[in-house]
Tab-separated table of C-alpha atoms and ligand atoms in Angstrom:
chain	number	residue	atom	x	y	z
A	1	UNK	CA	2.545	-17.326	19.082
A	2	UNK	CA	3.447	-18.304	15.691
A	3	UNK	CA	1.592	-17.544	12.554
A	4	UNK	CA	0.288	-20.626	10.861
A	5	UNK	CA	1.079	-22.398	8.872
A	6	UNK	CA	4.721	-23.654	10.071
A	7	UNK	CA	7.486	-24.050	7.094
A	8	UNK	CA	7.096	-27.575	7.774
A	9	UNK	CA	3.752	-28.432	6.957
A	10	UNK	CA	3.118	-25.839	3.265
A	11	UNK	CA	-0.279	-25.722	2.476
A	12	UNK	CA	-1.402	-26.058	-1.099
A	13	UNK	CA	-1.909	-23.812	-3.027
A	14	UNK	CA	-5.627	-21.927	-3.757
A	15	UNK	CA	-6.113	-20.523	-6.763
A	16	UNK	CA	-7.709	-17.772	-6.407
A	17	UNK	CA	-6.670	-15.696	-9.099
A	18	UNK	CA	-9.337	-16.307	-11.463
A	19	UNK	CA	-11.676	-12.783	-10.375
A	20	UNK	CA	-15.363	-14.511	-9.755
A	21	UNK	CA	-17.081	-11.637	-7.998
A	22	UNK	CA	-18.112	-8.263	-9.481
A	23	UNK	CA	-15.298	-6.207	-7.321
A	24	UNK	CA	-12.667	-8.802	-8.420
A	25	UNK	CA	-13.456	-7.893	-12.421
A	26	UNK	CA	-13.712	-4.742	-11.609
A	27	UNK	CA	-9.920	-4.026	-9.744
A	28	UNK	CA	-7.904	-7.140	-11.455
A	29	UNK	CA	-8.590	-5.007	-15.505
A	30	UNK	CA	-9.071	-1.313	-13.648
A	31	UNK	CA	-6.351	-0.795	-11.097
A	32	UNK	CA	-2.793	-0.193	-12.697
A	33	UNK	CA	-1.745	-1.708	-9.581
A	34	UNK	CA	-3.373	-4.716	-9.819
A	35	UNK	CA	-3.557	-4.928	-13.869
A	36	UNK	CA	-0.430	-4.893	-15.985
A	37	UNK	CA	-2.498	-3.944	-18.726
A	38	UNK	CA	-4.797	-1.069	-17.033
A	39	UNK	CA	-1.343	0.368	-15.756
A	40	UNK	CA	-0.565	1.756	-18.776
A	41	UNK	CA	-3.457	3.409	-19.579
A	42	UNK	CA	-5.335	3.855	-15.802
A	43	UNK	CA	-4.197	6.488	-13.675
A	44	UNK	CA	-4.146	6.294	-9.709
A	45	UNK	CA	-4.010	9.219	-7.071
A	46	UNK	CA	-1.841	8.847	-3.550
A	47	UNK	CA	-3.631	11.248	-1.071
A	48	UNK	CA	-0.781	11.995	1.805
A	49	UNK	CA	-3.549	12.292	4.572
A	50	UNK	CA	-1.729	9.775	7.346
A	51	UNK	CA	1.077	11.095	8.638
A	52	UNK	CA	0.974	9.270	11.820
A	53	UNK	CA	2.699	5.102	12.298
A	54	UNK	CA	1.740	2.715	14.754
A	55	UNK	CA	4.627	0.941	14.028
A	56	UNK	CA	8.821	1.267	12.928
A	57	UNK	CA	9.546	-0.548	10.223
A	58	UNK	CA	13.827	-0.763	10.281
A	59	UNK	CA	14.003	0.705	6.532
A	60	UNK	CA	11.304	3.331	6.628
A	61	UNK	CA	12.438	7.073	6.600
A	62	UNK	CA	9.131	9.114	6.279
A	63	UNK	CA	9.826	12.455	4.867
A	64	UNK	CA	6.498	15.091	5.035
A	65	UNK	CA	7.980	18.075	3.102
A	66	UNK	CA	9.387	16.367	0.410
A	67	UNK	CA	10.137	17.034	-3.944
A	68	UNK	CA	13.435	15.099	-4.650
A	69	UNK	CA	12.878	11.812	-3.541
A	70	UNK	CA	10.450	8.883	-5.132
A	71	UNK	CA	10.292	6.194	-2.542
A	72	UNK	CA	7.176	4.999	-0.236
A	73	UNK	CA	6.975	7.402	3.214
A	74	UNK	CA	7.806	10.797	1.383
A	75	UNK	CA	5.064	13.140	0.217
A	76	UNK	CA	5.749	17.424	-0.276
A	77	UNK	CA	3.006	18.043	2.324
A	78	UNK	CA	0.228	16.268	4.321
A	79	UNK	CA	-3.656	17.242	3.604
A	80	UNK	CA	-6.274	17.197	5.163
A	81	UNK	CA	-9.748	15.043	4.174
A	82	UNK	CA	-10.957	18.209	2.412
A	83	UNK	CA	-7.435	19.536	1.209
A	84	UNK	CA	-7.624	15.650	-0.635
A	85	UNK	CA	-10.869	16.022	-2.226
A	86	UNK	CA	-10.042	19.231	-3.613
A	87	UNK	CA	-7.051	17.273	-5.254
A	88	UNK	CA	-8.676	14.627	-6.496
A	89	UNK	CA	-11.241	16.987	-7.772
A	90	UNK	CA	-8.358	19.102	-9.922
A	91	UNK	CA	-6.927	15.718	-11.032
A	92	UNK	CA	-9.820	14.107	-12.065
A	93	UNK	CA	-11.606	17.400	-14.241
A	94	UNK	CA	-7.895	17.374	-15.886
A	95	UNK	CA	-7.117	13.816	-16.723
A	96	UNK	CA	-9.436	11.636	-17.589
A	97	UNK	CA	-7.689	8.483	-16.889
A	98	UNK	CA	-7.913	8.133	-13.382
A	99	UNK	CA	-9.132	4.625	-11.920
A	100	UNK	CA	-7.957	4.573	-8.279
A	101	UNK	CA	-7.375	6.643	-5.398
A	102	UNK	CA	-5.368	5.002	-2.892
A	103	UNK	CA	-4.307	6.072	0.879
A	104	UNK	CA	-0.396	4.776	1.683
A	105	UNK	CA	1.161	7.082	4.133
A	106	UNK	CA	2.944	9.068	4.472
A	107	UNK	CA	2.369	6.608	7.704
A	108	UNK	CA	-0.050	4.002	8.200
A	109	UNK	CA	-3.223	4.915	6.753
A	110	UNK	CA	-5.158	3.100	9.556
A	111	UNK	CA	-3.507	4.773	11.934
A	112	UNK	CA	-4.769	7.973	11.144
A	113	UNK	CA	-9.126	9.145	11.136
A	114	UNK	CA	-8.389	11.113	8.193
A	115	UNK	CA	-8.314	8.165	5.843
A	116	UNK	CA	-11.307	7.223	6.513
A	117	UNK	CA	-13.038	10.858	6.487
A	118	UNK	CA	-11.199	11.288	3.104
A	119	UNK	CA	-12.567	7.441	1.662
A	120	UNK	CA	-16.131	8.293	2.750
A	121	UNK	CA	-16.091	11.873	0.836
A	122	UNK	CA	-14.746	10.019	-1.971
A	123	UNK	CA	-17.287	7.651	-2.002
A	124	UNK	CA	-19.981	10.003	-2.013
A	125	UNK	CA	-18.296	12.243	-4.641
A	126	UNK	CA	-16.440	9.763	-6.846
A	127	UNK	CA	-18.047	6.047	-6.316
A	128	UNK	CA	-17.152	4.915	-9.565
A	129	UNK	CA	-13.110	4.980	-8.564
A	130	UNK	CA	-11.572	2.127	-6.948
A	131	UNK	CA	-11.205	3.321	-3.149
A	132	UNK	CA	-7.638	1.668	-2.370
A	133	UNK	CA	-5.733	1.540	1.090
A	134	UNK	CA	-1.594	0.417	1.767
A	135	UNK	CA	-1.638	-0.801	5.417
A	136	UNK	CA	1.294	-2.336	7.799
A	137	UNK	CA	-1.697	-4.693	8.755
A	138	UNK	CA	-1.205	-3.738	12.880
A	139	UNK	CA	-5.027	-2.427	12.939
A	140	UNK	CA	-6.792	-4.709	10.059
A	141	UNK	CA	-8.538	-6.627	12.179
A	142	UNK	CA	-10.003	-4.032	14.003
A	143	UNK	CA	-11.242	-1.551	11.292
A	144	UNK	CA	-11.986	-4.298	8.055
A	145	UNK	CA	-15.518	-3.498	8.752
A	146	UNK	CA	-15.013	0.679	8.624
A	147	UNK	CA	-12.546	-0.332	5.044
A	148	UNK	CA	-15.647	-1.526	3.536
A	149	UNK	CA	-18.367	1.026	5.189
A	150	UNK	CA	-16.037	3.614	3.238
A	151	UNK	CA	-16.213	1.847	0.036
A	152	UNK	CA	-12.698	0.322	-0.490
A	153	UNK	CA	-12.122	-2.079	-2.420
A	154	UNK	CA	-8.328	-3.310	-2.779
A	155	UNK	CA	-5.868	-3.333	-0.301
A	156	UNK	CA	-2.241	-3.845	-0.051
A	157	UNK	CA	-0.555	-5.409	3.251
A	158	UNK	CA	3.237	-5.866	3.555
A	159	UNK	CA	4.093	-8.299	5.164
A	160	UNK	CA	7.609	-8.978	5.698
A	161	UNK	CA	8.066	-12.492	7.880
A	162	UNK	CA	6.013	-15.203	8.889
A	163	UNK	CA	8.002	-16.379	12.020
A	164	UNK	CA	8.750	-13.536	14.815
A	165	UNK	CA	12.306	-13.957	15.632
A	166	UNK	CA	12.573	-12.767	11.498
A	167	UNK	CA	9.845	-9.946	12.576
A	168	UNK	CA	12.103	-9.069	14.986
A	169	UNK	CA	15.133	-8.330	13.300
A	170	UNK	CA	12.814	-6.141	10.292
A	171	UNK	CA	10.891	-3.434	13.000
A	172	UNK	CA	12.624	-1.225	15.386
A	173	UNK	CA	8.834	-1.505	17.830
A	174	UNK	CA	5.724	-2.349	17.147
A	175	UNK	CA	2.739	-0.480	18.983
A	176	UNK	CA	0.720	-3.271	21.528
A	177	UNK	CA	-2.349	-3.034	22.814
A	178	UNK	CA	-2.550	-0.286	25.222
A	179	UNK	CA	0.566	1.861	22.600
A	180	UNK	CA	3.123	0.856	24.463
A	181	UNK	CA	5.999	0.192	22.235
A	182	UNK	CA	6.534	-3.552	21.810
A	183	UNK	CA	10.244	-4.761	20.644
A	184	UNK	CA	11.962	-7.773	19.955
A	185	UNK	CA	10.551	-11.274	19.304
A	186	UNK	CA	7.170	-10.146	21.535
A	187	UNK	CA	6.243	-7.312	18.812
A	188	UNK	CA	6.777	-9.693	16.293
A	189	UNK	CA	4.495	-11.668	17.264
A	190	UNK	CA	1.862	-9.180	17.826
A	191	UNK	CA	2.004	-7.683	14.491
A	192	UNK	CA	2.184	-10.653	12.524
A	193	UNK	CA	-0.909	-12.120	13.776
A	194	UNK	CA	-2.902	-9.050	13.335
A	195	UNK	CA	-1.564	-9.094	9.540
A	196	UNK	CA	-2.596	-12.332	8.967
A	197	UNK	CA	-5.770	-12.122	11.072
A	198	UNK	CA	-6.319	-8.862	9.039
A	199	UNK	CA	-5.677	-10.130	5.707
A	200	UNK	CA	-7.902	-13.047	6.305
A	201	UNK	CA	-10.874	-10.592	7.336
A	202	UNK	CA	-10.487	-8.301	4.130
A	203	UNK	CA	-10.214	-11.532	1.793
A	204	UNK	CA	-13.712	-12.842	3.802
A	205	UNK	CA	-14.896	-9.437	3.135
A	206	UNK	CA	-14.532	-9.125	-0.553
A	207	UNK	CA	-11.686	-7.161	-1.094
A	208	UNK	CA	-8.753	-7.621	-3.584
A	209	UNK	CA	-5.715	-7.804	-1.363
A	210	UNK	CA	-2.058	-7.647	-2.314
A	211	UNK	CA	0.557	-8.577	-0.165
A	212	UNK	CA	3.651	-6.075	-0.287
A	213	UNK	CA	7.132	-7.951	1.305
A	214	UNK	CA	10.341	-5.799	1.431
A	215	UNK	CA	13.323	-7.755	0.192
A	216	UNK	CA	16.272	-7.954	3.062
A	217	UNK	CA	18.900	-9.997	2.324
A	218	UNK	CA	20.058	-12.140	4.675
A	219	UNK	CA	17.352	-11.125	6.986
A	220	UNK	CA	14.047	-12.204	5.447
A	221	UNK	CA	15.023	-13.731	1.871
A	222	UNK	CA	14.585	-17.245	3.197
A	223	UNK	CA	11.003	-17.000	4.533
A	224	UNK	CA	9.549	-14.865	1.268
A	225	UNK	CA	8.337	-17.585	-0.396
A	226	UNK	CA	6.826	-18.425	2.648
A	227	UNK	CA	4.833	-15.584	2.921
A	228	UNK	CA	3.782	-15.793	-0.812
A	229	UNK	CA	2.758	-19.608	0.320
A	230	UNK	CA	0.613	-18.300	3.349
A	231	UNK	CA	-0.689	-15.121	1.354
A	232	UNK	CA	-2.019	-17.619	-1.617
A	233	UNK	CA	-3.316	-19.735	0.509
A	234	UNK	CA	-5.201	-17.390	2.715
A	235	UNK	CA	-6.956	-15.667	-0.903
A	236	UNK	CA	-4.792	-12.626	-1.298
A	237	UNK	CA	-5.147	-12.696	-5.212
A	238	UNK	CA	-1.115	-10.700	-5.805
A	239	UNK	CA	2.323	-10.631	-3.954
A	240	UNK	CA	4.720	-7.878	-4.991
A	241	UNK	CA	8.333	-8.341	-3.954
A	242	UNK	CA	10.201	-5.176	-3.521
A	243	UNK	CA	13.763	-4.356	-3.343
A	244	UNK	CA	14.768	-2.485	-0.311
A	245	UNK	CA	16.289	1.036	-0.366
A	246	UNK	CA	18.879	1.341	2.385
A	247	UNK	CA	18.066	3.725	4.940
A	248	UNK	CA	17.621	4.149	8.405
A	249	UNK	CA	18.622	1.011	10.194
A	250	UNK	CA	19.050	-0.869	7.129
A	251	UNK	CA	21.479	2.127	5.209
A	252	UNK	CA	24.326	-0.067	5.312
A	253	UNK	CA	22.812	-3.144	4.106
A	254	UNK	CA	23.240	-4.089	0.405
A	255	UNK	CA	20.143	-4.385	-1.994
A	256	UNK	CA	19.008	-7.181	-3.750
A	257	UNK	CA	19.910	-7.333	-7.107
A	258	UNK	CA	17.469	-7.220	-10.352
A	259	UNK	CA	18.062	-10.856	-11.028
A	260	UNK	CA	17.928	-11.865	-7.362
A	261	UNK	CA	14.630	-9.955	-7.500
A	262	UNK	CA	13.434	-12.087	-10.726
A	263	UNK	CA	14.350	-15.331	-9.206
A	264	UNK	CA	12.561	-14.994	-5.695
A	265	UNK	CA	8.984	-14.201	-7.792
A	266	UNK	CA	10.033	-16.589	-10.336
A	267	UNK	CA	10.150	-19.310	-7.281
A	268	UNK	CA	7.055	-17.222	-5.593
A	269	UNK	CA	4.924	-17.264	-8.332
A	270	UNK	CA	4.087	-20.982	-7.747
A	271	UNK	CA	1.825	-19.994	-4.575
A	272	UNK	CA	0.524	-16.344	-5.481
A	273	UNK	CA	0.606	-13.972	-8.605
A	274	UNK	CA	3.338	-12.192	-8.913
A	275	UNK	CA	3.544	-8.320	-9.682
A	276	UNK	CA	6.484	-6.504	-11.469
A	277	UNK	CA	5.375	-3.022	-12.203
A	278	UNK	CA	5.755	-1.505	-9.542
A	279	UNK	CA	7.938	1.774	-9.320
A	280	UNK	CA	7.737	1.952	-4.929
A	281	UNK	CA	5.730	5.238	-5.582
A	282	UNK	CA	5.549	8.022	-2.913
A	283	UNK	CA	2.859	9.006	-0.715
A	284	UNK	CA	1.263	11.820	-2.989
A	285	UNK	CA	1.911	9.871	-6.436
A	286	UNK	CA	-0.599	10.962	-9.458
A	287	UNK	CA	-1.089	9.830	-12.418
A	288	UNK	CA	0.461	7.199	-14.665
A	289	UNK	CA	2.553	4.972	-13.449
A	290	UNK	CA	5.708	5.759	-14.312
A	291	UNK	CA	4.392	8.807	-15.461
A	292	UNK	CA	3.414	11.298	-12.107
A	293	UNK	CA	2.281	14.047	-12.098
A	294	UNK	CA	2.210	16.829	-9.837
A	295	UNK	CA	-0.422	16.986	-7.803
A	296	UNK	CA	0.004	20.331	-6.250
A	297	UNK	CA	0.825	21.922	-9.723
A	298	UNK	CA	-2.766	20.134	-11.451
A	299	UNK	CA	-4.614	21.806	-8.189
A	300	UNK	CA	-2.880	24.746	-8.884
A	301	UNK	CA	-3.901	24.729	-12.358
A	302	UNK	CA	-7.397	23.982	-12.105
A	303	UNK	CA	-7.201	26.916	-9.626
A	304	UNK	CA	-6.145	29.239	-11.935
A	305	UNK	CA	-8.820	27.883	-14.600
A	306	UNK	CA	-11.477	28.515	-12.646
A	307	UNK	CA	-10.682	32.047	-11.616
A	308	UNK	CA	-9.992	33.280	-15.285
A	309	UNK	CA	-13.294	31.499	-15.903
A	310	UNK	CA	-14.538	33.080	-13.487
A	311	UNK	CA	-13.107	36.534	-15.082
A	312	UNK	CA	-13.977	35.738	-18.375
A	313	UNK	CA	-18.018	34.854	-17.807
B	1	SF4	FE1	7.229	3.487	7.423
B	1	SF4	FE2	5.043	2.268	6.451
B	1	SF4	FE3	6.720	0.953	8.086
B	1	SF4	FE4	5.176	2.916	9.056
B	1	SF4	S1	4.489	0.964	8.179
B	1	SF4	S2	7.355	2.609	9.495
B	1	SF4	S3	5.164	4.360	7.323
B	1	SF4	S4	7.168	1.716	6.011
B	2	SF4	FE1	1.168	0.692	-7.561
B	2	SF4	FE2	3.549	-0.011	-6.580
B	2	SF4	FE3	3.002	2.560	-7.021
B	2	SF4	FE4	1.714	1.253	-5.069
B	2	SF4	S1	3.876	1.714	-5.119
B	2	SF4	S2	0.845	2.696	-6.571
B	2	SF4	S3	1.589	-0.818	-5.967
B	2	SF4	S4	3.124	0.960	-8.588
């Protein structure tokens, strides 16, 4: 099975980038992910809450106990739903610019309950901040509908191929149906048509979707601007192109460079809206980008405050 449409046959493009619905005003001028010019002045929170991964991406080293590292997959510890609140609680009384809270690992968010037990208390204690989600897209299509019952509002897919011999060659196994481990050409497949099946649900469902893809040269450079092609014609309003950082299988392999990375959106941004701010934040980022804080350390502090208040009164 091969996700349509084939590099023979591009579709045009859909512009879809001017925001026409409440949600789209409301994440493409509030999100610093989405907005280069809220990004400078709009926080977002990473709550590490999904540790587990339903899938094994061939550059992904996920780290759970980690302080010296600033890469996607790495967060200093994993909370649970309430453990998150409580941090988004001591964030939020302390900084005033916070506009998102976003769920992106240190797995796959969907592959873990607590994401969704930690959007739904957010929504009920914090509605006004953008609910945001980072998925590998293997279970979109199955919980879109519990995204939105939880109040999110963007999401981010990467998406690294469009045909699954390239699929192949980027993840190590892909979980199938019943979690056996998939490999080869056959979990290519399988992932790649939940993504776009998945992507295709959240755009139908309102959402503001960006679609991540890991740059691998001379393993998926040739199909990216196929992706961006597919992505902006299926409504995802932004693509984001990101270098990869050699590890794991991929530790020998050599990064793009900053002008490679400049001409591939350059030739992308024909199909889909290209993003270049982002810094590949971990799993328990805060604050600015560009600008983190830490999270344990503001917890601790508004800890602290409250007991000499406590003292004090
Ligand atoms: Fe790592 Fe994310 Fe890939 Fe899972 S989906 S293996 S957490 S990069
Ligand atoms: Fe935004 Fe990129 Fe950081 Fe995600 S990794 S929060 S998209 S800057």
């Amino acid at each position: 099975m091969s996700p349509e449409p084939s590099r023979t046959t591009p579709p045009a493009r859909t512009d879809t980038h001017a925001p026409a619905t409440r949600n789209e005003r409301l994440v493409l001028s509030e999100h610093p992910c989405f907005s280069r010019a809220a990004h400078g002045r709009t926080g977002r929170i990473h709550l590490p809450v999904a540790p587990e991964c339903n899938i094994q991406c061939g550059y992904c080293v996920r780290k759970f106990d980690c302080v010296n590292e600033s890469r996607p997959g790495v967060s200093s510890t994993v909370l649970s739903a309430s453990e998150a609140i409580e941090r988004v609680r001591a964030v939020v009384e302390r900084n005033g610019n916070i506009g998102a809270v976003g769920i992106a690992g240190p797995g796959d968010p969907l592959a873990n309950e607590a994401t969704f037990e930690t959007l739904s208390l957010l929504r009920d204690e914090y509605p006004e901040l953008i609910g945001c989600v980072s998925t590998n897209g293997l279970e979109l299509p199955a919980r879109i509908g519990d995204l939105v019952d939880v109040g999110v509002r963007s999401l981010t897919v990467t998406i690294n191929a469009v045909m699954p011999e390239t699929a192949a060659a980027v993840y190590a196994w892909v979980s199938g149906p019943a979690g056996e481990r998939l490999r080869g050409i056959e979990a290519g497949e399988h992932l790649l048509a939940r993504q776009w099946a998945g992507l295709r649900a959240a755009v139908a469902a309102g959402l503001v979707v960006k679609v991540n893809s890991v740059y691998l040269p001379g393993v998926n450079d040739f199909e990216l601007p196929a992706i961006a092609q597919v992505a902006g014609a299926a409504g995802a309003h932004m693509s984001n192109i990101l270098p990869l950082i050699p590890q794991a299988r991929f530790a020998n392999a050599i990064p793009p460079t900053p002008a490679q990375i400049h001409a591939m959106r350059a030739s992308c941004e024909e199909h889909i809206s290209q993003m270049s701010h982002c810094q590949q934040c971990r799993a328990d980022a805060c604050g600015l980008i560009g600008k983190d804080q830490d999270m344990e350390s503001e917890t601790l502090m508004a800890r602290f405050a409250d007991e000499y208040l406590e003292m004090v009164v």
